[in-house]
Amino acid sequence: MANMTYTEAGYQHSSQLNLAARVKMTVLTWLERSRSRRQLSELPEYLLKDIGLNESDRYQETTKPFWRG
């Protein structure tokens, strides 16, 4: 970093912050998917029908890994 200009150092710092923000958002997305799928798996049949889903739809969604959208 000693040979970098102020602009280059600022850009590197900015890109590191952007990376950290992207990692944070990814982890938060994964946590939300996991929570939503767990809640879906616990819904009673009548509520599933109320939101237009059936057991097959529930199974397909709740068996996905958290990293898959």
PDB file of C-alpha atoms in Angstrom:
ATOM      1  CA  MET A   1       0.000   0.000   0.000  1.00  0.00           C
ATOM      2  CA  ALA A   2       3.042   2.264   0.366  1.00  0.00           C
ATOM      3  CA  ASN A   3       3.332   2.692  -3.410  1.00  0.00           C
ATOM      4  CA  MET A   4      -0.382   3.297  -3.979  1.00  0.00           C
ATOM      5  CA  THR A   5      -1.898   6.664  -4.671  1.00  0.00           C
ATOM      6  CA  TYR A   6      -4.599   7.968  -2.397  1.00  0.00           C
ATOM      7  CA  THR A   7      -7.216   7.119  -5.026  1.00  0.00           C
ATOM      8  CA  GLU A   8      -5.945   3.558  -5.452  1.00  0.00           C
ATOM      9  CA  ALA A   9      -5.900   3.001  -1.700  1.00  0.00           C
ATOM     10  CA  GLY A  10      -9.436   4.410  -1.443  1.00  0.00           C
ATOM     11  CA  TYR A  11     -10.630   2.127  -4.241  1.00  0.00           C
ATOM     12  CA  GLN A  12      -9.087  -0.925  -2.572  1.00  0.00           C
ATOM     13  CA  HIS A  13     -10.718  -0.004   0.742  1.00  0.00           C
ATOM     14  CA  SER A  14     -14.045   0.572  -1.019  1.00  0.00           C
ATOM     15  CA  SER A  15     -13.902  -2.785  -2.795  1.00  0.00           C
ATOM     16  CA  GLN A  16     -13.151  -4.526   0.504  1.00  0.00           C
ATOM     17  CA  LEU A  17     -16.198  -2.845   2.042  1.00  0.00           C
ATOM     18  CA  ASN A  18     -18.292  -3.878  -0.956  1.00  0.00           C
ATOM     19  CA  LEU A  19     -17.121  -7.465  -0.542  1.00  0.00           C
ATOM     20  CA  ALA A  20     -17.975  -7.404   3.163  1.00  0.00           C
ATOM     21  CA  ALA A  21     -21.423  -5.981   2.389  1.00  0.00           C
ATOM     22  CA  ARG A  22     -22.062  -8.654  -0.257  1.00  0.00           C
ATOM     23  CA  VAL A  23     -20.995 -11.422   2.126  1.00  0.00           C
ATOM     24  CA  LYS A  24     -23.262 -10.013   4.831  1.00  0.00           C
ATOM     25  CA  MET A  25     -26.240  -9.802   2.454  1.00  0.00           C
ATOM     26  CA  THR A  26     -25.622 -13.347   1.232  1.00  0.00           C
ATOM     27  CA  VAL A  27     -25.573 -14.736   4.764  1.00  0.00           C
ATOM     28  CA  LEU A  28     -28.727 -12.788   5.670  1.00  0.00           C
ATOM     29  CA  THR A  29     -30.458 -14.141   2.557  1.00  0.00           C
ATOM     30  CA  TRP A  30     -29.471 -17.690   3.480  1.00  0.00           C
ATOM     31  CA  LEU A  31     -30.783 -17.238   7.026  1.00  0.00           C
ATOM     32  CA  GLU A  32     -34.085 -15.872   5.713  1.00  0.00           C
ATOM     33  CA  ARG A  33     -34.496 -18.785   3.287  1.00  0.00           C
ATOM     34  CA  SER A  34     -33.785 -21.273   6.041  1.00  0.00           C
ATOM     35  CA  ARG A  35     -36.292 -19.618   8.379  1.00  0.00           C
ATOM     36  CA  SER A  36     -38.982 -19.365   5.697  1.00  0.00           C
ATOM     37  CA  ARG A  37     -38.583 -22.991   4.686  1.00  0.00           C
ATOM     38  CA  ARG A  38     -38.728 -24.150   8.287  1.00  0.00           C
ATOM     39  CA  GLN A  39     -41.945 -22.163   8.807  1.00  0.00           C
ATOM     40  CA  LEU A  40     -43.409 -23.559   5.583  1.00  0.00           C
ATOM     41  CA  SER A  41     -42.641 -27.084   6.749  1.00  0.00           C
ATOM     42  CA  GLU A  42     -44.646 -26.459   9.934  1.00  0.00           C
ATOM     43  CA  LEU A  43     -47.772 -24.986   8.307  1.00  0.00           C
ATOM     44  CA  PRO A  44     -50.969 -26.980   8.767  1.00  0.00           C
ATOM     45  CA  GLU A  45     -52.616 -28.363   5.639  1.00  0.00           C
ATOM     46  CA  TYR A  46     -55.487 -25.846   5.660  1.00  0.00           C
ATOM     47  CA  LEU A  47     -53.054 -22.900   5.629  1.00  0.00           C
ATOM     48  CA  LEU A  48     -51.057 -24.483   2.816  1.00  0.00           C
ATOM     49  CA  LYS A  49     -54.223 -24.659   0.738  1.00  0.00           C
ATOM     50  CA  ASP A  50     -55.037 -21.076   1.722  1.00  0.00           C
ATOM     51  CA  ILE A  51     -51.808 -19.844   0.113  1.00  0.00           C
ATOM     52  CA  GLY A  52     -52.302 -22.030  -2.945  1.00  0.00           C
ATOM     53  CA  LEU A  53     -49.751 -24.741  -2.191  1.00  0.00           C
ATOM     54  CA  ASN A  54     -50.032 -28.497  -1.860  1.00  0.00           C
ATOM     55  CA  GLU A  55     -47.843 -31.096  -0.145  1.00  0.00           C
ATOM     56  CA  SER A  56     -45.756 -31.572  -3.276  1.00  0.00           C
ATOM     57  CA  ASP A  57     -45.049 -27.827  -3.483  1.00  0.00           C
ATOM     58  CA  ARG A  58     -44.109 -27.784   0.181  1.00  0.00           C
ATOM     59  CA  TYR A  59     -41.793 -30.754  -0.226  1.00  0.00           C
ATOM     60  CA  GLN A  60     -40.060 -29.222  -3.249  1.00  0.00           C
ATOM     61  CA  GLU A  61     -39.433 -25.950  -1.418  1.00  0.00           C
ATOM     62  CA  THR A  62     -38.487 -27.296   1.999  1.00  0.00           C
ATOM     63  CA  THR A  63     -35.984 -29.847   0.706  1.00  0.00           C
ATOM     64  CA  LYS A  64     -33.917 -27.229  -1.122  1.00  0.00           C
ATOM     65  CA  PRO A  65     -30.614 -26.317   0.510  1.00  0.00           C
ATOM     66  CA  PHE A  66     -30.524 -22.809   1.998  1.00  0.00           C
ATOM     67  CA  TRP A  67     -28.113 -21.561  -0.654  1.00  0.00           C
ATOM     68  CA  ARG A  68     -30.486 -22.414  -3.499  1.00  0.00           C
ATOM     69  CA  GLY A  69     -33.101 -19.764  -4.289  1.00  0.00           C
TER      70      GLY A  69
END
